[in-house]
Short mmCIF file of C-alpha atoms and ligand atoms in Angstrom, two decimals:
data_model
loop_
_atom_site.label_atom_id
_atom_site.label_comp_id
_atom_site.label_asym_id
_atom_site.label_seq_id
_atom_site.Cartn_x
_atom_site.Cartn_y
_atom_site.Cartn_z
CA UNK A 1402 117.81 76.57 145.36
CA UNK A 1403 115.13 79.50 145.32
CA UNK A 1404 113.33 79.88 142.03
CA UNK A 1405 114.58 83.67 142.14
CA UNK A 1406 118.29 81.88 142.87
CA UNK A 1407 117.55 79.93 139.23
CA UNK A 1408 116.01 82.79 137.02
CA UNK A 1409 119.39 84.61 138.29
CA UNK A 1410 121.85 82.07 137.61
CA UNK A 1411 120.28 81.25 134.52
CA UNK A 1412 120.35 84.56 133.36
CA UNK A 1413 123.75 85.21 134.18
CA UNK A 1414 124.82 81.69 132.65
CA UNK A 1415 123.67 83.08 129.71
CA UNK A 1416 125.12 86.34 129.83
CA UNK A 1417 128.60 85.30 130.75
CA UNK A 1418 128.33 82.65 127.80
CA UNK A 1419 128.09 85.34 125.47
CA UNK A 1420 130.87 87.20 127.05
CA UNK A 1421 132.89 84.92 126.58
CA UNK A 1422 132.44 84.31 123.17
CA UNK A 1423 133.38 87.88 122.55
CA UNK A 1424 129.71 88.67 121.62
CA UNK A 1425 128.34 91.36 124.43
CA UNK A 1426 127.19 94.37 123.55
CA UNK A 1427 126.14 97.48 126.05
CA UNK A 1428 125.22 99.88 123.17
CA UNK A 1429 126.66 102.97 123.55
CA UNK A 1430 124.26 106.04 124.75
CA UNK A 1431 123.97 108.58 121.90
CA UNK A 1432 123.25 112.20 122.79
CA UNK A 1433 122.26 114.85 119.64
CA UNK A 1434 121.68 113.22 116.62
CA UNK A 1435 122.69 110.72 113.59
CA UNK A 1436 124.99 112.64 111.40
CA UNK A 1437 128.64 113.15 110.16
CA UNK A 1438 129.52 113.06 114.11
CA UNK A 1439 127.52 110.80 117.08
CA UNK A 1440 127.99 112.28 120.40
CA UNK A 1441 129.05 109.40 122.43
CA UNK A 1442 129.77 108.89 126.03
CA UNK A 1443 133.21 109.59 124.97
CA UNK A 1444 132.74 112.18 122.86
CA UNK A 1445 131.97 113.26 119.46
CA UNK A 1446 133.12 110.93 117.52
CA UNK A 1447 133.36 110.52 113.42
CA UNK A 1448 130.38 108.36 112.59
CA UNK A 1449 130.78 105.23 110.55
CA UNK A 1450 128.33 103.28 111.60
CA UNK A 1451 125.02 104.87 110.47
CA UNK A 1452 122.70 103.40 106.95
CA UNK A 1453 121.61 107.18 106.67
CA UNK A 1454 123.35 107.20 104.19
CA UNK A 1455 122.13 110.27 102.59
CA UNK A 1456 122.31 111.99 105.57
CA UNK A 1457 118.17 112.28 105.94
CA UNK A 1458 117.66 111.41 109.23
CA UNK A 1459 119.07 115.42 110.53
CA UNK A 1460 117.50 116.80 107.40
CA UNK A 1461 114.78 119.97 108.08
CA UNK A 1462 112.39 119.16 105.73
CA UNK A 1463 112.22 115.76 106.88
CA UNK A 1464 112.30 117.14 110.65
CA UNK A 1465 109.38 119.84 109.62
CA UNK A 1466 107.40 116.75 107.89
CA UNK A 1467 107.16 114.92 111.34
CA UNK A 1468 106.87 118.18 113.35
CA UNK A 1469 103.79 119.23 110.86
CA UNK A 1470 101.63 116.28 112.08
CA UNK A 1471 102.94 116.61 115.56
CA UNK A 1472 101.84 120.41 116.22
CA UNK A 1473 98.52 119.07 114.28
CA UNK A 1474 98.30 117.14 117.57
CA UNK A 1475 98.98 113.19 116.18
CA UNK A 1476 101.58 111.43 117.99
CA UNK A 1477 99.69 108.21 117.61
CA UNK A 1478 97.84 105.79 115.54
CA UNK A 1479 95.81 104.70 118.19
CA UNK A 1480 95.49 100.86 116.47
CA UNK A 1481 96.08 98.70 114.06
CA UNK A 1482 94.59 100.66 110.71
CA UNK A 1483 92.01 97.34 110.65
CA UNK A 1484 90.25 98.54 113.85
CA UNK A 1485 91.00 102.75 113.54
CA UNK A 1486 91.28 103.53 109.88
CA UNK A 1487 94.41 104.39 107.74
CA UNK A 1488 95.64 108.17 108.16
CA UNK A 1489 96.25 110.56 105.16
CA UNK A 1490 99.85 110.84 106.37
CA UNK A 1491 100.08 106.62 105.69
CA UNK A 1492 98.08 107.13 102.33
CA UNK A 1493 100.20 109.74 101.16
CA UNK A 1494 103.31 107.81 102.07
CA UNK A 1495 102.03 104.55 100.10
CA UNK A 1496 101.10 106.40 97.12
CA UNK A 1497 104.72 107.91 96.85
CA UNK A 1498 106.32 104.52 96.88
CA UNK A 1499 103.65 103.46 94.91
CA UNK A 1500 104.30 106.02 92.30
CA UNK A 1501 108.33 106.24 92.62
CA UNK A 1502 108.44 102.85 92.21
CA UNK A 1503 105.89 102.70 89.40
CA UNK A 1504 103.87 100.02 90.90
CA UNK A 1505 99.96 99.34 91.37
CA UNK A 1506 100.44 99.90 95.23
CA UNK A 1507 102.05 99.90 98.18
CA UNK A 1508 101.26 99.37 102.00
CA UNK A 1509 103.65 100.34 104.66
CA UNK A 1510 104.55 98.43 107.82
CA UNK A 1511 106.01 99.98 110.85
CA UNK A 1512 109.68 98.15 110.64
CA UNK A 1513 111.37 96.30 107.80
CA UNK A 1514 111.19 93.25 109.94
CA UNK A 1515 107.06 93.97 110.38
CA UNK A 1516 107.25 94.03 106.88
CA UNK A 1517 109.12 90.61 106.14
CA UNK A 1518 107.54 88.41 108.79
CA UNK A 1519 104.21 90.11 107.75
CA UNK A 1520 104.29 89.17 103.67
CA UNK A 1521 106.33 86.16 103.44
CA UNK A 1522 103.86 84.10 106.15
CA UNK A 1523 100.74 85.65 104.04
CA UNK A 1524 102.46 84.63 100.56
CA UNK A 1525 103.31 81.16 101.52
CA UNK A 1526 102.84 78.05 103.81
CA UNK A 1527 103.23 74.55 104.38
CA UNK A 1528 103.03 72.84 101.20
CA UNK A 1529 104.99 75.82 99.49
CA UNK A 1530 108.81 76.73 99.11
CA UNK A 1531 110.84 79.61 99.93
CA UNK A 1532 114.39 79.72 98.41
CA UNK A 1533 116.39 81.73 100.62
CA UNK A 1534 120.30 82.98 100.10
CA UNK A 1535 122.69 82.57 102.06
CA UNK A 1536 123.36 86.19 103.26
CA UNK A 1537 119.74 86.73 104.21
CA UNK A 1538 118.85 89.33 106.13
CA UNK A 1539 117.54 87.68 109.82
CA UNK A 1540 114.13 89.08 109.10
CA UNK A 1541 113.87 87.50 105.95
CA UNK A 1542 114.85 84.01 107.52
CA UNK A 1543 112.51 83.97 110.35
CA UNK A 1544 109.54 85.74 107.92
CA UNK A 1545 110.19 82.41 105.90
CA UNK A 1546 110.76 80.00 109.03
CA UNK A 1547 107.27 81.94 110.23
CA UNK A 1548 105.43 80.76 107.14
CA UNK A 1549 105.77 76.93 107.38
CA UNK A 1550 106.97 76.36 104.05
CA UNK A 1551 110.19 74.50 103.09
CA UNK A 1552 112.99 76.63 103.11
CA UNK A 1553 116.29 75.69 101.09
CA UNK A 1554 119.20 78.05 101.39
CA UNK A 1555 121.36 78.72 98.27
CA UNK A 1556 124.62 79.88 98.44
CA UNK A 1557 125.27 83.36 98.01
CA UNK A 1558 124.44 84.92 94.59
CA UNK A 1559 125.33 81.27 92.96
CA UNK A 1560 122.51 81.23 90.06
CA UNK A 1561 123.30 77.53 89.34
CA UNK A 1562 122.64 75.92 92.69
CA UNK A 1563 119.70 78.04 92.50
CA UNK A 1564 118.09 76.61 89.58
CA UNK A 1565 119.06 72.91 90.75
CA UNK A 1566 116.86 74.03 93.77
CA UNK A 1567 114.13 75.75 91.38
CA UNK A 1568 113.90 72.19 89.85
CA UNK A 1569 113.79 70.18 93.11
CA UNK A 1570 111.11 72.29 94.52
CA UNK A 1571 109.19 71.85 91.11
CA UNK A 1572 109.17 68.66 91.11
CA UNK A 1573 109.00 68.06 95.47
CA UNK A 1574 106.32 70.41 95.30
CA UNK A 1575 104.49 70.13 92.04
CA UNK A 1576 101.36 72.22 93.32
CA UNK A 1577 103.26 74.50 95.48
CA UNK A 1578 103.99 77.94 95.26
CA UNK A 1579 107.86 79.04 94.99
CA UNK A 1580 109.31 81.90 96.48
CA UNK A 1581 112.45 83.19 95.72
CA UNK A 1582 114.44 86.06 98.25
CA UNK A 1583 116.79 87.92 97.69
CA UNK A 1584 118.55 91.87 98.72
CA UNK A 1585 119.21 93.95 96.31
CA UNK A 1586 122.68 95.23 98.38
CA UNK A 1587 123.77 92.73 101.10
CA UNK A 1588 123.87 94.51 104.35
CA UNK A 1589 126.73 93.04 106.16
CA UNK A 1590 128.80 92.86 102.75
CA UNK A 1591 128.01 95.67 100.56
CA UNK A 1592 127.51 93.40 97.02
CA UNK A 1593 124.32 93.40 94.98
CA UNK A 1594 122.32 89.58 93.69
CA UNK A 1595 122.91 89.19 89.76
CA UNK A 1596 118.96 90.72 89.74
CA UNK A 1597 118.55 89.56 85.85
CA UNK A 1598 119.52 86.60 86.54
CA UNK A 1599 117.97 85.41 89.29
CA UNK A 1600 114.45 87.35 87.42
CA UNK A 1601 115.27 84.91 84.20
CA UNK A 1602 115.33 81.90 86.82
CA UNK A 1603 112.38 82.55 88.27
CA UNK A 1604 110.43 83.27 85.09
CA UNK A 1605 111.49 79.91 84.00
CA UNK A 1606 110.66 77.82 86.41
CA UNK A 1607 107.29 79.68 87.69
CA UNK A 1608 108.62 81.00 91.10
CA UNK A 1609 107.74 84.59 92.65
CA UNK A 1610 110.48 86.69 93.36
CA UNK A 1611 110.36 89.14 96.89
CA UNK A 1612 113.57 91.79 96.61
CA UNK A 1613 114.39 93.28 99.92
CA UNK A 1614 115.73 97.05 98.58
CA UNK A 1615 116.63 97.92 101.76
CA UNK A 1616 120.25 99.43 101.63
CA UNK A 1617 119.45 99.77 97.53
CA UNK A 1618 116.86 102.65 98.31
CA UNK A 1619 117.92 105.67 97.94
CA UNK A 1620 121.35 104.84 97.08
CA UNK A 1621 121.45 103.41 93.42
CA UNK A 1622 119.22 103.62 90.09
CA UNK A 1623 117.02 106.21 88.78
CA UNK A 1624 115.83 108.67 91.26
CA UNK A 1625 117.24 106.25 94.11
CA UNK A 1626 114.57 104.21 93.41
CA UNK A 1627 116.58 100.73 94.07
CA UNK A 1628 118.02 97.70 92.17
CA UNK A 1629 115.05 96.96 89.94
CA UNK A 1630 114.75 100.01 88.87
CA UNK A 1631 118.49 100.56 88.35
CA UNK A 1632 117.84 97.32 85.76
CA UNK A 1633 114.79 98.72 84.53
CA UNK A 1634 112.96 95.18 85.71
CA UNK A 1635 110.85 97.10 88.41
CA UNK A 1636 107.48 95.06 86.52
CA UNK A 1637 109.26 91.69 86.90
CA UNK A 1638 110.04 91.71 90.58
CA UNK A 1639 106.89 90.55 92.03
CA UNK A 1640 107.25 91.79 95.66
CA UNK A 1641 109.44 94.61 96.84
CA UNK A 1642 110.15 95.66 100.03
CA UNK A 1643 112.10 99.10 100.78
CA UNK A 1644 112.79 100.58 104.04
CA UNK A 1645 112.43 104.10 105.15
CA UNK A 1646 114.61 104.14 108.41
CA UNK A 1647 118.08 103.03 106.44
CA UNK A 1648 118.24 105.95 103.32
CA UNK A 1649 114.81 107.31 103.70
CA UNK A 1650 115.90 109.03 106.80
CA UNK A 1651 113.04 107.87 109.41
CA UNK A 1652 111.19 104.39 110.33
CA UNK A 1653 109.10 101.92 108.41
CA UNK A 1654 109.43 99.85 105.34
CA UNK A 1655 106.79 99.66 102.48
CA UNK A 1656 105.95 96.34 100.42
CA UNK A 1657 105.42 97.31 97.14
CA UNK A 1658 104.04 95.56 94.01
CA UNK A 1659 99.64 95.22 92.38
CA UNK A 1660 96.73 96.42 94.25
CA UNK A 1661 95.56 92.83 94.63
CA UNK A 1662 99.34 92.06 96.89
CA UNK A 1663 98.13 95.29 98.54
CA UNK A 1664 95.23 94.33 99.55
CA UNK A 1665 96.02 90.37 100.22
CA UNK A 1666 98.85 92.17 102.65
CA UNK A 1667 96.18 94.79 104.11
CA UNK A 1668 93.86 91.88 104.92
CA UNK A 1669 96.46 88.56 105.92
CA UNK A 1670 100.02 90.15 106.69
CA UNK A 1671 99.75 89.45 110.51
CA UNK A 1672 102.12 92.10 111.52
CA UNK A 1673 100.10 94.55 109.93
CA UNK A 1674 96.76 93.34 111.75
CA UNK A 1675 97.95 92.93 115.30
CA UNK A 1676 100.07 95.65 115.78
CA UNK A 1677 99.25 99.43 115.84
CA UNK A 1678 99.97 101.52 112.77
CA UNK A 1679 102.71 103.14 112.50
CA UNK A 1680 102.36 107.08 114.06
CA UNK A 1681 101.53 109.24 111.60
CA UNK A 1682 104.20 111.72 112.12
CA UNK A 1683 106.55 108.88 111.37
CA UNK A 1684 104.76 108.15 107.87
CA UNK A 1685 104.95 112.02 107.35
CA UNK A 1686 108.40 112.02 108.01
CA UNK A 1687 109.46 108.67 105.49
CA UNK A 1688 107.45 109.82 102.76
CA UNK A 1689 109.12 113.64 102.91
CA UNK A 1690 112.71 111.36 102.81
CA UNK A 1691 111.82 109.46 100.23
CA UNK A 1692 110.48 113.39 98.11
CA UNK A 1693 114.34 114.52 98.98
CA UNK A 1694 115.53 110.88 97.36
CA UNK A 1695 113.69 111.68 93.83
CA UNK A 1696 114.50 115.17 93.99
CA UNK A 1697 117.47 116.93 92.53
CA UNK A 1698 118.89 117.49 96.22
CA UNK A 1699 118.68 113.48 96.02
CA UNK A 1700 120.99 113.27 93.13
CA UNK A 1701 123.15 115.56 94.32
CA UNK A 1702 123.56 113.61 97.48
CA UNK A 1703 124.00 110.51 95.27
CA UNK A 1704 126.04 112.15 93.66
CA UNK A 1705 128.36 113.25 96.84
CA UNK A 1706 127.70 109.75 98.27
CA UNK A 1707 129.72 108.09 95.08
CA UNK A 1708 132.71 110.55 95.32
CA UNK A 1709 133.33 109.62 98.63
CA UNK A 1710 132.65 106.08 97.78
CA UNK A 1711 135.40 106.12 94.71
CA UNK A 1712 138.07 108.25 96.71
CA UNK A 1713 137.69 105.66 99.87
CA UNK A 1714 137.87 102.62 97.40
CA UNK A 1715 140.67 104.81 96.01
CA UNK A 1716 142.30 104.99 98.99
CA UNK A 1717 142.30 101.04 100.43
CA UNK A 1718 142.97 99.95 97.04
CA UNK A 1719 139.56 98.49 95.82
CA UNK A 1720 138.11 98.56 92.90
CA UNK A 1721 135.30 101.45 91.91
CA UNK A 1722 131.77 100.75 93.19
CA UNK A 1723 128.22 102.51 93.84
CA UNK A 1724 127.60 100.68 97.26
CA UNK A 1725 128.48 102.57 100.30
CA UNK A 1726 129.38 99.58 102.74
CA UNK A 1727 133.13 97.96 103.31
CA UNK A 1728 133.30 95.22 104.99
CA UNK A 1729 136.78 94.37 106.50
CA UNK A 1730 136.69 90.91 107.35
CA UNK A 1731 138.88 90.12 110.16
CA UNK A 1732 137.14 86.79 111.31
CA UNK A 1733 137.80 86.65 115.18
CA UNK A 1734 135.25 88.39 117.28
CA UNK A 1735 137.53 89.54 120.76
CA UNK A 1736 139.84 90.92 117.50
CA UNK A 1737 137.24 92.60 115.77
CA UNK A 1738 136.13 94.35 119.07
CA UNK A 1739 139.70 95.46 119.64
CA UNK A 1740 140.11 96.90 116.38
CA UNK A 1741 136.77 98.87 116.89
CA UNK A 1742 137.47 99.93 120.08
CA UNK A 1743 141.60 101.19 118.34
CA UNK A 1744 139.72 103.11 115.60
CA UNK A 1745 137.01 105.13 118.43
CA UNK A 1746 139.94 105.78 120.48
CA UNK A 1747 140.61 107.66 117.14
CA UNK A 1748 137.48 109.46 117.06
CA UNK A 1749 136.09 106.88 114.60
CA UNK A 1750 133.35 105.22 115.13
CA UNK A 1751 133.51 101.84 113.09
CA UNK A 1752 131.43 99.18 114.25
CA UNK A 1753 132.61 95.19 115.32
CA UNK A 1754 129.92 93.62 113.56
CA UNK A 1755 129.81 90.00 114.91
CA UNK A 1756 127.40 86.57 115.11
CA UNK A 1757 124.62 87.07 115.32
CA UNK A 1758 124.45 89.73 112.59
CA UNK A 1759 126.89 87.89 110.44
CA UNK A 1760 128.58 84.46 110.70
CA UNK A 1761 130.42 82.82 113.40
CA UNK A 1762 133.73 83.58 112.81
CA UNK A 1763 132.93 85.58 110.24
CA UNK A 1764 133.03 88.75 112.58
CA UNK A 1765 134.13 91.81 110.51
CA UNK A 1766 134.39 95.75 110.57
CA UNK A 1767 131.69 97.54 108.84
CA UNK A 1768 132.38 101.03 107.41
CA UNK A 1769 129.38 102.97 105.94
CA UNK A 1770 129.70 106.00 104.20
CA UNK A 1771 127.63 109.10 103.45
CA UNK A 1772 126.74 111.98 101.72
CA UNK A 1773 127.11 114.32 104.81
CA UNK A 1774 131.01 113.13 105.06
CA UNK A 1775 133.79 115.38 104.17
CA UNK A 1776 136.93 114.33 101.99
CA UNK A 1777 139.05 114.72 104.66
CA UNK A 1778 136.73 112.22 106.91
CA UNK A 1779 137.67 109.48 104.39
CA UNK A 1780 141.00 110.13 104.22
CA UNK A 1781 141.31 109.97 108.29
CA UNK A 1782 139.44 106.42 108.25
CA UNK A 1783 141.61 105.14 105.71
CA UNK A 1784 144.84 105.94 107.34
CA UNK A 1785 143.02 104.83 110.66
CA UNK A 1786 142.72 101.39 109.22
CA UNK A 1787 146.07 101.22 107.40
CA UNK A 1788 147.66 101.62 110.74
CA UNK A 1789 145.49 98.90 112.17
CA UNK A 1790 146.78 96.86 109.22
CA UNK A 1791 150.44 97.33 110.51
CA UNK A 1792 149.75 96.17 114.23
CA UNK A 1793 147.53 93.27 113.16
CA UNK A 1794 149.38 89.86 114.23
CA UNK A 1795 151.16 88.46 111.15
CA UNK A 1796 148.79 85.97 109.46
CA UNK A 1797 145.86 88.05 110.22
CA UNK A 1798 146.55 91.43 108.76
CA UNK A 1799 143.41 93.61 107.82
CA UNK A 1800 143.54 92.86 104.44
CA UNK A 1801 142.13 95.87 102.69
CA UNK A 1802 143.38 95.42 99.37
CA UNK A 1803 141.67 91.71 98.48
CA UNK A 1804 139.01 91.45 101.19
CA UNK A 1805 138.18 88.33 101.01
CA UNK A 1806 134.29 88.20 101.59
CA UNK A 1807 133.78 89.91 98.10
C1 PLP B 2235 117.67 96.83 108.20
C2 PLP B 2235 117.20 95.74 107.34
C3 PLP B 2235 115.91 95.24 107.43
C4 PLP B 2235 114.99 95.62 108.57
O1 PLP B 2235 114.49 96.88 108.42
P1 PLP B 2235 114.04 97.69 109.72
O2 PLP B 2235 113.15 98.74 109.20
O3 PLP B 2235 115.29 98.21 110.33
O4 PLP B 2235 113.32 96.71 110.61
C5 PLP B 2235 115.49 94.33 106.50
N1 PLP B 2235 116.32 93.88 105.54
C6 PLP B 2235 117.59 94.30 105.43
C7 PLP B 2235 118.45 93.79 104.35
C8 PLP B 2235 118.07 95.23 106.34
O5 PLP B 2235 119.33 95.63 106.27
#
């Protein structure tokens, strides 16, 4: 066979493999912009799907942030800020996290996942530890699988297989360092880690602790500055990473935490040296999201967020929460798909959120809500998915009322 006879085949070897596994994905070609509605090929469409969940990434002032440094004439960074410099715009940015979060510092990266596989590798390597839960975010498995060190997985949220792997690493690795990570809000499944408890772990048994905010930003605590702050153990965390693309409205994440992790980062987080800053229009544009988060207009939005939050809950039967993700576990991928594809046909767009984003088999419907959503938006989604409920195969109804991945 011709080599060009083998890439093919191999390629579409591949590709049909994942077809049939129910996991292809052609994602669908957005025209306009995120909001209440997505313009899709097949029309406008409710939108579901989106972790703007303040509705920033449409907002003006966040639009005239981005378009003040454009008409200055910067589209780009040019380089990494090692080899061209840092920009005000990037400066400014850090030093609002920085102060928000009432930290030392902060340094931005130009993705969440930049950020992750940046710190993690530059925090610890072979000879250390890295305690990892279960529900990790990908980035935060392959920043840890970057470093080198020994990674143990804990179960989700469970505090006492946690410490039994605090004390194995302490004692495995007497002169290693020990890293614990953990999201403040799981992505996939909406919950938050026991934060105090897992802080009281650490403290005892001399491990660091890196808390990935990034679907807690924006959305919970004081000012929508995150889970720490929420529990008022902002100084106790030693690492925390927020991104600006999810509630913030734009792109980028920060790391934020004391000048000397600033500058460690600055001078050893690889993704940071090799990679061109981010453009400063972007860093304009976060840092002008994250000003409409603190504001009043921020708690207001919070505030909109949670009524729509408590009427949905409300209306599926859960129980009251501040976390604007549902999962509806369904399990079966082709099912999942089906189910997503029922609901669009509706006008709602509900994602079939499936391996690799979340467990084989595990394959589930993700509904995010925001503050730009009207009551009667809600009310359409949940009587969208209670009909879904009723043509669900018996055995494998939609089950809304005690979702089982919570
Ligand atoms: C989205 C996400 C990231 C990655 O952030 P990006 O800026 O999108 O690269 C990291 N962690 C969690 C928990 C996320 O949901």
């Amino acid at each position: 066979m011709s080599v060009e006879g083998d890439w093919t085949t191999f390629l579409s070897e591949r590709l049909d493999d994942i077809r049939r596994r129910g996991l292809f994905r052609d994602p669908p070609r957005l025209t306009g912009t995120q909001g209440r509605h997505v313009q899709r090929p097949e029309g406008r469409v409710l939108n579901f799907s989106s972790n703007d969940y303040l509705g920033l990434a449409s907002h003006p002032a966040v639009v005239d942030a981005a378009r003040l440094e454009l008409d200055r004439g910067a589209a780009g960074a040019g380089s990494s800020r090692l080899v061209s410099g840092t920009f005000e715009a990037h400066e400014r940015l850090e030093a609002t996290v920085a102060s928000l979060k009432g930290c030392e510092a902060a340094v931005s990266f130009s993705s969440g996942y930049a950020a992750a596989t940046g710190c993690i590798p530059a925090l610890c390597g072979p000879g250390d530890v890295v305690l990892l839960d279960k529900l990790s975010h990908a980035c935060l498995v392959d920043a840890a699988r970057l470093s080198g060190a020994t990674i143990r997985v804990f179960p989700h949220n469970d505090l006492s297989v946690l410490e039994n792997r605090l004390k194995w690493a302490s004692q495995r690795h007497p002169r290693g360092r020990i890293l614990i990570v953990a999201e403040s809000v799981y992505s996939m499944d909406g919950d938050c880690c026991p934060l105090d408890g897992i802080i009281a772990l650490k403290e005892r048994h001399g491990a660091w602790l890196f808390l990935d905010e990034a679907h807690a930003l924006g959305v919970i605590g004081p000012r929508g500055m995150g889970l720490a702050a929420a529990c008022g153990l902002g100084d106790r965390v030693e690492i925390q990473m927020g991104t600006l693309g999810k509630a913030a409205g734009a792109h980028g994440a920060t790391i934020a935490g004391s000048r000397h992790l600033r500058d460690l980062l600055v001078n050893s987080a690889r993704s940071l040296i090799f990679s061109t800053a981010p453009p400063p229009h972007v860093a304009a544009a976060a840092a002008a999201g994250l000003e409409i988060i603190a504001s009043p207009e921020g708690e207001h939005l919070r505030l909109k967020l949670r009524e729509r939050i408590a009427e949905f809950a409300r209306l599926i039967g859960e129980t009251a929460r501040h976390i604007p993700i549902f999962p509806v576990l369904l399990g079966c991928e082709k099912r999942t798909v089906a189910c997503s594809a029922g609901l669009l046909a509706d006008g709602l767009w509900v994602p079939a959120i499936r391996f690799p984003s979340v467990a084989r088999g595990s394959a589930r419907l993700r509904v995010t809500l925001t503050a730009v959503h009207e009551p009667a938006d809600i009310v359409r989604l949940a009587e969208a998915l209670r009909r879904l409920d009723g043509k669900l195969p018996e055995g494998n109804v939609v089950r809304l009322a005690d979702n089982p991945s919570r």
